[in-house]
Coordinates of C-alpha atoms and ligand atoms in Angstrom, one line a residue:
X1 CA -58.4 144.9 61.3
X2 CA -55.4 145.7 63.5
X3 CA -56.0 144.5 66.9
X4 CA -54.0 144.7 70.0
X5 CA -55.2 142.6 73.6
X6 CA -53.5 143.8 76.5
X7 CA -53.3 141.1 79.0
X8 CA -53.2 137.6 77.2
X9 CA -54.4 135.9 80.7
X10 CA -57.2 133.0 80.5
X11 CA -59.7 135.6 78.8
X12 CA -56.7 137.9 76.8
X13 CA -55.1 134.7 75.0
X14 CA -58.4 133.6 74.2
X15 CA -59.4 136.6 72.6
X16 CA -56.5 137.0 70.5
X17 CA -56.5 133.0 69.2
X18 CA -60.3 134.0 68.3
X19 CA -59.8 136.8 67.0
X20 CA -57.1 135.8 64.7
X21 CA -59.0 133.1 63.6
X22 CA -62.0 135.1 62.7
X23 CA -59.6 137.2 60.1
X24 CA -58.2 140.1 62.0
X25 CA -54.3 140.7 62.6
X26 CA -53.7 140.6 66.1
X27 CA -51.0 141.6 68.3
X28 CA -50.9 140.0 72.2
X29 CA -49.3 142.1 75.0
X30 CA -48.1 141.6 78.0
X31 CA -46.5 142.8 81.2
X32 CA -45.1 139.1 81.9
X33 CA -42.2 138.8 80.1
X34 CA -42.2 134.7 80.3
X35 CA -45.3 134.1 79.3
X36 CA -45.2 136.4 75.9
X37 CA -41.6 134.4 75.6
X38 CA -43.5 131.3 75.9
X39 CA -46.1 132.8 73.5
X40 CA -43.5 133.5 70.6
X41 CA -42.6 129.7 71.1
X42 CA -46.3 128.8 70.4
X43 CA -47.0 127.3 73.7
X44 CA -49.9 128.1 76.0
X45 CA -48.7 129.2 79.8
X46 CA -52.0 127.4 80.9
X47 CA -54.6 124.4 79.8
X48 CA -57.6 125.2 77.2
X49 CA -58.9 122.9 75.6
X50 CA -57.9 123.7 71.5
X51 CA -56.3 126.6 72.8
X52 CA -52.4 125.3 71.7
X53 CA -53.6 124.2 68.3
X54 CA -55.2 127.7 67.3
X55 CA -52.2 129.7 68.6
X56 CA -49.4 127.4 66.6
X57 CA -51.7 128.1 63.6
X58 CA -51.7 131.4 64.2
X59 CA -48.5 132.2 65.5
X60 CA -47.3 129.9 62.1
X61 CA -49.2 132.4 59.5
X62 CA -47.7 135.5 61.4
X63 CA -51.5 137.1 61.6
X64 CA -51.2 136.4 65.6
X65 CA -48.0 138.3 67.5
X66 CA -47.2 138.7 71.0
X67 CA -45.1 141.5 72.4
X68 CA -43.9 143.2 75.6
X69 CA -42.9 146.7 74.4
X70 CA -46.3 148.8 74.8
X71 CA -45.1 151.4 71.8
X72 CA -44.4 148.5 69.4
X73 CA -47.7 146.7 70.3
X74 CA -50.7 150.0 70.1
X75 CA -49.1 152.0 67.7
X76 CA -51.0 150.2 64.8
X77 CA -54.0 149.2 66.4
X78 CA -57.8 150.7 65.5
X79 CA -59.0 148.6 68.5
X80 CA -57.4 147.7 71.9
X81 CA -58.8 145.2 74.0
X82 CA -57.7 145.6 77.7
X83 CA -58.5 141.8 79.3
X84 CA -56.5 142.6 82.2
X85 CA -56.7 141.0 85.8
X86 CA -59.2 142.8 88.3
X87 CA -58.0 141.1 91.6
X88 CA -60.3 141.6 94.5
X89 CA -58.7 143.8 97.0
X90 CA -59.4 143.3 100.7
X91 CA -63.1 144.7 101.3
X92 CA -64.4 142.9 98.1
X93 CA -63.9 145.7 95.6
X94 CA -62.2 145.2 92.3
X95 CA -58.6 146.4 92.2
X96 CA -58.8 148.5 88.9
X97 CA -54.7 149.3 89.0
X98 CA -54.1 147.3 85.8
X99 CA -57.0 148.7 83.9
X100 CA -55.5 152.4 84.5
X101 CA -52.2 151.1 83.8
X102 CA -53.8 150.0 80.5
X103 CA -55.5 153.0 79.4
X104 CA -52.2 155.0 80.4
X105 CA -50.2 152.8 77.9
X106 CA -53.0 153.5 75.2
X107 CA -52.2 157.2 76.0
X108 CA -48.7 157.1 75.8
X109 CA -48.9 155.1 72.4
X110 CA -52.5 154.3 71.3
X111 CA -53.4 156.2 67.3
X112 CA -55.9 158.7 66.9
X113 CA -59.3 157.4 66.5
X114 CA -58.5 154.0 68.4
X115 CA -61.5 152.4 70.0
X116 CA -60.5 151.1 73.5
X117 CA -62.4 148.0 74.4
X118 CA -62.9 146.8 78.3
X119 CA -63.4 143.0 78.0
X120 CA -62.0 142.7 81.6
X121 CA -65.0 142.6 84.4
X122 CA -65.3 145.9 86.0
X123 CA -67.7 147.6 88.1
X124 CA -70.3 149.6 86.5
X125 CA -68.8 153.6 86.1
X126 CA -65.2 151.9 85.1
X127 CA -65.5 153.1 81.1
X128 CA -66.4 156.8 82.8
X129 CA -62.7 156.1 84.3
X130 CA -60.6 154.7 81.6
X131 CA -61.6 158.0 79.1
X132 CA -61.0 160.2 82.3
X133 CA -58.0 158.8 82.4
X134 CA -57.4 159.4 78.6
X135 CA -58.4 162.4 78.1
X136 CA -56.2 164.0 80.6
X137 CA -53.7 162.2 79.7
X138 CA -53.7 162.7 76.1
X139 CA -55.8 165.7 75.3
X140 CA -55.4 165.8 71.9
X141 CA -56.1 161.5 71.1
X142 CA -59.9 161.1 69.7
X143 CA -61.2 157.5 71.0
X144 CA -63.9 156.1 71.9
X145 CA -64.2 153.7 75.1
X146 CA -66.8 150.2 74.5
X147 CA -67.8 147.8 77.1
X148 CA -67.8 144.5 75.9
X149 CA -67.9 141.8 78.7
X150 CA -66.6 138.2 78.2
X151 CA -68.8 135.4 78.7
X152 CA -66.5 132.3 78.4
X153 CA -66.2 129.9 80.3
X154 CA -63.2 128.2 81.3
X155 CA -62.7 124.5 80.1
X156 CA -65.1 125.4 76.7
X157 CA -63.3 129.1 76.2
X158 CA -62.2 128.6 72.6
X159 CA -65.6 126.6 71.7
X160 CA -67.5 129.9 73.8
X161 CA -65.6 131.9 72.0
X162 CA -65.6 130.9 68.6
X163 CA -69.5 130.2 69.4
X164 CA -70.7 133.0 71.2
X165 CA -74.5 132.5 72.2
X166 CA -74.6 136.4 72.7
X167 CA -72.0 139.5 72.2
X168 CA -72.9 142.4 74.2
X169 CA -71.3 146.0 73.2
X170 CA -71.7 148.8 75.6
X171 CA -71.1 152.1 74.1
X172 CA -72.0 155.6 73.6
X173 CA -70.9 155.8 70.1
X174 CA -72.4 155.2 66.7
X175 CA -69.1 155.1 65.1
X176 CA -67.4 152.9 68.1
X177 CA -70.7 150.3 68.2
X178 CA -69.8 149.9 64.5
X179 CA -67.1 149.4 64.5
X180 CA -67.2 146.4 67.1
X181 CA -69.7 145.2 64.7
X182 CA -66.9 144.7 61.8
X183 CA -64.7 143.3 64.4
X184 CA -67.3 140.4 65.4
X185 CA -69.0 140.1 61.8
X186 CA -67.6 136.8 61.3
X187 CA -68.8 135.1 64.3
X188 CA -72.7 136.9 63.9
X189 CA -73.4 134.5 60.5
X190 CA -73.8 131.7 63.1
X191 CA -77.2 132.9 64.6
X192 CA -75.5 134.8 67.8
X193 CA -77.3 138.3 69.1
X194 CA -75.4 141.0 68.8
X195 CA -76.5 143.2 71.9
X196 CA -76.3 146.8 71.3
X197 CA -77.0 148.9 75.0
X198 CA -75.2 152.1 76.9
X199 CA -72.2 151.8 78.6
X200 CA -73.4 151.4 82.0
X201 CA -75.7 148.7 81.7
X202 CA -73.4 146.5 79.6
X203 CA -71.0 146.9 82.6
X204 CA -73.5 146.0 85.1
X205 CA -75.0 143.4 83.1
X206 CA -71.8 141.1 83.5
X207 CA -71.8 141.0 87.3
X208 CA -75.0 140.3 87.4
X209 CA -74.7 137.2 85.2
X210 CA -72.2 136.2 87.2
X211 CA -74.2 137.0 90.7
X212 CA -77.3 135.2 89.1
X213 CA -75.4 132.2 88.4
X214 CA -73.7 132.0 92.0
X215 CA -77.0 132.2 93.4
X216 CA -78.7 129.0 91.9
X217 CA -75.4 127.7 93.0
X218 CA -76.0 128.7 96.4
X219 CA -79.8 127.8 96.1
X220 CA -79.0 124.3 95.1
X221 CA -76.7 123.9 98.0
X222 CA -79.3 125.6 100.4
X223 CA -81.5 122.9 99.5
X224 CA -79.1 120.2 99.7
X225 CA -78.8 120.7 103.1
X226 CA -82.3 120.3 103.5
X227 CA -82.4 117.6 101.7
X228 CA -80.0 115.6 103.7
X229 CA -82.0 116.2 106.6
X230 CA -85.4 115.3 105.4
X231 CA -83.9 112.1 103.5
X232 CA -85.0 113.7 100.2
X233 CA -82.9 113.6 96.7
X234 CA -81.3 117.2 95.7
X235 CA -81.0 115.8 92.4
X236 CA -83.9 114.6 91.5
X237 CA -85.2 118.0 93.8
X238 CA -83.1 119.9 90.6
X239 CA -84.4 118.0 87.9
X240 CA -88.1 118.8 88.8
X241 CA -87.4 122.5 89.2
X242 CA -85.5 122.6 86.0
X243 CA -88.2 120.8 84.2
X244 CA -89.8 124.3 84.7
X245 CA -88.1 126.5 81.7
X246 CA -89.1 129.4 83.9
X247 CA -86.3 128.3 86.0
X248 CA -84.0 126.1 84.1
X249 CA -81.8 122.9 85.0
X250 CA -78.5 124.2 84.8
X251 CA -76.3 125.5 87.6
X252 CA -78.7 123.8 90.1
X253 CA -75.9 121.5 90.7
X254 CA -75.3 121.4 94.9
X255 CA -71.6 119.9 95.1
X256 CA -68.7 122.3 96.9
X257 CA -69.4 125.0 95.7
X258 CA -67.8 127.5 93.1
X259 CA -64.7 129.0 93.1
X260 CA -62.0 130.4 90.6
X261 CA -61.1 134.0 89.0
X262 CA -65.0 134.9 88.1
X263 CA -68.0 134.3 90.7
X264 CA -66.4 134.9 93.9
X265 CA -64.1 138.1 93.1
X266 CA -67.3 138.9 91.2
X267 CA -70.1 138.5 93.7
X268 CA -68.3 140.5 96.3
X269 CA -67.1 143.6 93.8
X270 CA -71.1 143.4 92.7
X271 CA -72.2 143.7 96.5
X272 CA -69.4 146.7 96.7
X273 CA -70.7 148.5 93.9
X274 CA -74.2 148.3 95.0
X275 CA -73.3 149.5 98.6
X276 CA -71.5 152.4 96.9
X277 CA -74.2 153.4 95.5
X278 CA -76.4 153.2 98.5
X279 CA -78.0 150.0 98.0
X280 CA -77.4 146.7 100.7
X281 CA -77.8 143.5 98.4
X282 CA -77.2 141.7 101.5
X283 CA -78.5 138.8 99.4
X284 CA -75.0 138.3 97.5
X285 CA -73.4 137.9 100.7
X286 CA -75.6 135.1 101.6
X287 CA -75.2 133.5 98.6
X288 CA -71.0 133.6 99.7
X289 CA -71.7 132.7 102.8
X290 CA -73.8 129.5 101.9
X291 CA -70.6 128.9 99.2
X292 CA -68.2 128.7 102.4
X293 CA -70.7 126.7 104.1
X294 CA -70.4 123.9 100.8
X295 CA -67.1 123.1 101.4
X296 CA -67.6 123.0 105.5
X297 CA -70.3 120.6 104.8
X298 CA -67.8 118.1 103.3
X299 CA -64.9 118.3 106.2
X300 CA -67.9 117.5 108.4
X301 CA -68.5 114.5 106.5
X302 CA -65.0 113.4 106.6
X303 CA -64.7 113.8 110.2
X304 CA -68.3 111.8 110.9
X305 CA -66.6 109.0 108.5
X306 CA -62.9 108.9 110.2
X307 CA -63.7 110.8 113.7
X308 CA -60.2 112.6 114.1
X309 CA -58.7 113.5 111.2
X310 CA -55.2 113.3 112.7
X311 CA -52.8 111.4 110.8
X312 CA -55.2 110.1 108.5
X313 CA -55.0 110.1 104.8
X314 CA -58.1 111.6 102.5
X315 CA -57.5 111.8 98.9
X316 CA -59.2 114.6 97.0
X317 CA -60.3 113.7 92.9
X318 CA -59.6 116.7 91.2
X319 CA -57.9 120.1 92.4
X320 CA -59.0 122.4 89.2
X321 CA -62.2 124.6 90.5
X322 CA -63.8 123.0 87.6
X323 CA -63.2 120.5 85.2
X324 CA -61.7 121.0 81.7
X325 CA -58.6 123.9 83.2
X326 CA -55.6 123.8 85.1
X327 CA -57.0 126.8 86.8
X328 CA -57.2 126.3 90.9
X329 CA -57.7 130.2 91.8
X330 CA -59.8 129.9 94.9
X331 CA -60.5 126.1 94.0
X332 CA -63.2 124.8 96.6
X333 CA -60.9 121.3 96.6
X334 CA -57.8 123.6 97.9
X335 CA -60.0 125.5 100.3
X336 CA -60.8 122.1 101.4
X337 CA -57.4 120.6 101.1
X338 CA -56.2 123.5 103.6
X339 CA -58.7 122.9 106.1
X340 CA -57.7 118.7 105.8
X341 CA -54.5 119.7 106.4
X342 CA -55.3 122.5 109.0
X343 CA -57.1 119.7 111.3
X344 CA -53.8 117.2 111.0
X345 CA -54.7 115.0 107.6
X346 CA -52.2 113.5 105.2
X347 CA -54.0 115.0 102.2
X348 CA -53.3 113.7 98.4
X349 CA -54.3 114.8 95.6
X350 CA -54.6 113.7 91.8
X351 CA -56.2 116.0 89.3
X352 CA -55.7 115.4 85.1
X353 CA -54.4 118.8 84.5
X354 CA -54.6 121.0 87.6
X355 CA -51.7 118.8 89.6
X356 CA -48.9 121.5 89.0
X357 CA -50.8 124.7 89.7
X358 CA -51.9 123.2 93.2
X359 CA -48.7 122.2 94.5
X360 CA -47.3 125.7 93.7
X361 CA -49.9 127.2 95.6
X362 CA -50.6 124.5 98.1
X363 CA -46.7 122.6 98.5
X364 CA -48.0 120.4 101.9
X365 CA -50.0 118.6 99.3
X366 CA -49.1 115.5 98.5
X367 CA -49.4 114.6 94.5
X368 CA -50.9 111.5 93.0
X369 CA -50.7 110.5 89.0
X370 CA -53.3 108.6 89.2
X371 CA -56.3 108.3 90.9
X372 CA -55.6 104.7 92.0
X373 CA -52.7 106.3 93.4
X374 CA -54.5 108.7 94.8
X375 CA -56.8 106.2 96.9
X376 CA -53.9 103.8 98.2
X377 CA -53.9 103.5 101.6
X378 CA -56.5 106.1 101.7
X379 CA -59.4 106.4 104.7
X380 CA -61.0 108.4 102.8
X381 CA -61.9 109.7 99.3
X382 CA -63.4 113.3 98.4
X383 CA -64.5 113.9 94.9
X384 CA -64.0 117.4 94.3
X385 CA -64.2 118.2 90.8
X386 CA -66.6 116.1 88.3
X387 CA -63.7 116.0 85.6
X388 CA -65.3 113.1 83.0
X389 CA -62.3 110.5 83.6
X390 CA -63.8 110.5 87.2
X391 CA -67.2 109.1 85.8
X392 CA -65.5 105.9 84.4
X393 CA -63.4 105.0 87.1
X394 CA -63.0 101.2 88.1
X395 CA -65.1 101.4 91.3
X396 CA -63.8 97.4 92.4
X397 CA -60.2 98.9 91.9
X398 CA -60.4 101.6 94.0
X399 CA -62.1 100.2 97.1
X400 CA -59.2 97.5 96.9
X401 CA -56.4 99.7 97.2
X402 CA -58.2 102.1 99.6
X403 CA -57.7 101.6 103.6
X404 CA -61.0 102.1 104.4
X405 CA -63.7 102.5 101.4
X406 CA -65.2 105.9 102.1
X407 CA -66.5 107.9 99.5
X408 CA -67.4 111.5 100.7
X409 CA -68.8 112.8 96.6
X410 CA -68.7 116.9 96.2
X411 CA -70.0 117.0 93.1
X412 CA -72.9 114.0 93.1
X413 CA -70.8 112.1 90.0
X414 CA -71.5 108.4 91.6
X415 CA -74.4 106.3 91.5
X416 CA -76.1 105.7 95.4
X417 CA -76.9 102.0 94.3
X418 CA -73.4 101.3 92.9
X419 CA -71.9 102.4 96.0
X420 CA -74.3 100.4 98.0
X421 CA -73.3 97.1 96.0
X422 CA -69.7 97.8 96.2
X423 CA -69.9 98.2 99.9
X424 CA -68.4 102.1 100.2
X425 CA -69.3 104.0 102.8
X426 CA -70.5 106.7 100.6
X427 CA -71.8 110.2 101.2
X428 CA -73.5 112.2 98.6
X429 CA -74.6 115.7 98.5
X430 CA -78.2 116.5 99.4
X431 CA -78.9 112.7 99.1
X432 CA -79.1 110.1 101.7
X433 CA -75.7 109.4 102.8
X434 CA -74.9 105.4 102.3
X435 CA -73.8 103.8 106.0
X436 CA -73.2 99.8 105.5
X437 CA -75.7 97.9 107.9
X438 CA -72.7 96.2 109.8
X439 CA -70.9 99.1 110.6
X440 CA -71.9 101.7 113.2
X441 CA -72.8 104.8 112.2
X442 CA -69.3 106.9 113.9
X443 CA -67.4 103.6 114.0
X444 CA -63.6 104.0 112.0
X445 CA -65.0 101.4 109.2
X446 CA -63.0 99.4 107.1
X447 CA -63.2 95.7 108.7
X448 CA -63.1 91.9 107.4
X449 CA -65.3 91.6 104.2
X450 CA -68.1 89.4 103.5
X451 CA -65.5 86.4 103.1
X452 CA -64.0 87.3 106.5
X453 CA -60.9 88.2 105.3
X454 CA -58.9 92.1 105.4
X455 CA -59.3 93.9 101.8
X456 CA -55.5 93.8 100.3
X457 CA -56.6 97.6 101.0
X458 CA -56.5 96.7 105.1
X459 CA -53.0 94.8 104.8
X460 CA -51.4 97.7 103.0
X461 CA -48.2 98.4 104.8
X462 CA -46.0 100.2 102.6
X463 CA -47.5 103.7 103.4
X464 CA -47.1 105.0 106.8
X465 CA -50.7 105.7 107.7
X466 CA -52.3 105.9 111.3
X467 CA -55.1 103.1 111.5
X468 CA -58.3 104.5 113.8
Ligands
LIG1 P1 -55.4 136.4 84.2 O1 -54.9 136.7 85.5 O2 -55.4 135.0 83.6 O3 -54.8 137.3 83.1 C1 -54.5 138.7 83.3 C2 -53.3 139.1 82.4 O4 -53.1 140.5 82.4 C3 -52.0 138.5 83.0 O5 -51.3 137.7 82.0 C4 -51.2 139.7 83.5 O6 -49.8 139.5 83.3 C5 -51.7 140.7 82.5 N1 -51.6 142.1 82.9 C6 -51.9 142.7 84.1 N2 -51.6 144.0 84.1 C7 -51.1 144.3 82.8 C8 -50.7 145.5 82.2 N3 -50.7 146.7 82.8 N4 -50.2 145.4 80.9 C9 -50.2 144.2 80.3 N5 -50.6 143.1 80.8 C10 -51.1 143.1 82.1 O7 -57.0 136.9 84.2 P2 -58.2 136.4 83.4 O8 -58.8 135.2 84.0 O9 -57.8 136.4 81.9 O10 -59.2 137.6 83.6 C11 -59.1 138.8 83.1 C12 -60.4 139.6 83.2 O11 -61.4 138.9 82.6 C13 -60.8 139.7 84.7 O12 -61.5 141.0 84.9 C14 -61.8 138.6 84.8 O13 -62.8 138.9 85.8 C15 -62.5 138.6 83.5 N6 -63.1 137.3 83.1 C16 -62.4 136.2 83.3 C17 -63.0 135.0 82.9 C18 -62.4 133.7 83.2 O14 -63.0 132.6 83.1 N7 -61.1 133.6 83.7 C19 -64.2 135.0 82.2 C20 -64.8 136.2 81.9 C21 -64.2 137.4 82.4

């Protein structure tokens, strides 16, 4: 089939590298001119894992294209995908602009009988919208508009993609349901349900995946706190609920919280949508405001570790919101990384991907390219995003070249008794935190080791860092 994406962002780009290597012909658009010019030159404007290798193959065979002009890119197309970004604007709601500015172009150029697909996340009622929109624009154009919400996750979006565990098609057409059908036939062989419902619900059903998922989030961190103060173990707390299928093990993780383009944007545009429509789900603004509370949790821990935060230097593993992307919109390590820097800290950071994309949106932060580098001269160390290469780190190393060997761990990815052998002053999350016996609880740490003697760490001169 002909296929046009408009918007070939994190989920658009994805789509069209899938797409194209399930068989169709596929055009990508876009409104940014660099990016499609860095498209036509087979490169990806962000990290994906397997993302590059698909879109060189396609891009080589000519069945994937990417374009700018809207009248060369819809004129052939029987479906349109519109993946485009839907921003929260100030009160929490979804800014729709693009998604109108999307149906518009499929007015102006789209072929009778094209079936107009909304992959973006949108409230509940958008669809009703985008063939207003249509209509009036074009009276004479017969369409049909499908809500079909993206499930991917960043850092596994090819692999989601190419191995969806569910495909969910919202329409009120026979002919339009079908024909999404055709378009996914490929990937239904593999044992994935194809999920016929009405408009509406499909709509609704993707914020509240997305809500669901904040909220054991949320819970986990809820209970973290707890668990800090009744000297319990959140983790092994997680695992026993999990054990329960009724409940599940994953997302029960309590670390810093979540951030980037999907749960945030999406919890508040869910809570808008349900005021709108008369209904106060107060709940999904708790579940936000314990997600703030996640990352305040940590700068507390820092500043009970180093007292003032002044001139000292913390060192943050991993920038991304998550690991596997270069994506760090409304990363819980920046948020944190502001309020470091807000209260006086040297903050640096080292992340295997994400390093460029915080600088530009964060330039007072210092980068590292390494994490050894990272931890020199450091009086502190936050773990911020569990990327793997941060599992196998050379604990021995690190505390060496660190100033003091503090360990405050947002995301759980150290072992308690390691720590405690090594010496760190270490702070999980909803776990007892790891205070060395000879060293007071508020007191600046570092200090002569068992053999008496400073750490190479403690004589480090070459950085200018205060000293507590
Ligand atoms: P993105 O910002 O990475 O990409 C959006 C793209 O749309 C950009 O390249 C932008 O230039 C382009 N664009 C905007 N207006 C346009 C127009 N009028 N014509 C052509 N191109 C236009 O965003 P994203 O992360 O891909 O998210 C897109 C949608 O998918 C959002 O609604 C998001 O909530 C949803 N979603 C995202 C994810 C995710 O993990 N990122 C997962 C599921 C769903």
């Amino acid at each position: 089939m002909n296929i046009t994406v408009i918007g070939t962002g994190h989920v658009g780009l994805v789509t069209c590298a899938t797409l194209a290597e399930i068989g169709h012909r596929v055009v990508g658009m876009d409104c940014d001119e660099d990016k499609i010019s860095l498209l036509e030159r087979g490169e990806a404007p962000f990290y994906e894992p397997g993302l590059t290798d698909l879109l060189r193959k396609h891009t080589g065979s000519g069945s994937l294209r990417f374009m700018v002009r809207e009248a060369d890119a819809l004129s052939e197309a029987t479906v349109v995908f519109v993946s485009v970004g839907t921003p929260p604007l100030a009160n929490g709601e979804a800014n729709l602009l693009a998604v109108e500015k999307a149906a518009r172009s499929v007015a102006s150029y789209g072929r009778d009988g094209v079936v107009v697909v909304e992959k973006s996340t949108v409230p509940a009622g958008t669809a009703d919208r985008v063939a207003l929109t249509l209509a009036r624009e074009r009276p004479a154009l017969r369409f049909d508009v499908v809500s079909n919400p993206e499930f991917l996750r960043e850092g596994s979006a090819v692999s989601d993609s190419l191995h969806p565990d569910r495909i969910l098609i919202g329409s009120a057409s026979k002919r339009a349901a079908d024909v999404m059908r055709r378009v996914y036939r490929p990937l239904l062989r593999n044992g994935c349900r194809f999920i016929e419902t009405d408009i509406a619900t499909a709509e609704l059903a993707k914020h509240a995946c997305n809500a669901f998922l904040s909220l054991k989030i949320s819970f986990a961190n809820a209970l973290a706190n707890i668990c800090e103060r009744a000297g319990a173990d959140v983790v092994s707390v997680a695992d026993i609920m999990g054990a329960d299928p009724r409940i599940g093990r994953a997302f029960l993780d309590a670390g810093l919280g979540f951030g980037g383009y999907c749960f945030p944007k999406d919890l508040a545009a869910f809570e808008r949508v349900a005021a709108r429509l008369g209904y106060d789900f107060s709940l999904l603004n708790e579940v936000a405001r314990i997600n703030e509370q996640a990352v305040e949790s940590v700068v507390g821990k820092v500043r009970d570790a180093l007292w003032n935060l002044e001139g000292k230097r913390v060192a943050l593993l991993g920038l991304a919101f998550k690991p596997g992307t270069d994506d760090t919109r409304l990363s819980p390590a920046l948020d944190l990384a502001r309020r470091l820097l807000d209260e006086g800290a040297l903050v640096v950071g080292y992340d295997p991907q994400a390093g460029a994309s915080a600088r530009a949106e964060l330039p007072q932060l210092e980068l590292a390219g390494d994490p050894y580098e990272a931890a020199w001269g450091a009086h502190c160390l936050v773990l911020c995003t569990e990327w793997e290469e941060f599992r196998a780190l050379d604990l021995r190393a690190l505390r060496e070249v660190m100033l003091y060997p503090v360990i405050v761990d947002g995301r759980n990815v150290f072992d308690p008794e390691t720590m405690r052998e090594l010496g760190f002053t270490y702070y999980p999350t909803g776990r007892p935190a790891i205070i060395p016996r000879n060293r007071k609880r508020l007191g600046p740490g570092g200090g002569p080791n068992e053999n008496g003697s400073l750490s190479p760490a403690r004589r480090f001169s070459r950085v200018g860092v205060a000293r507590a």
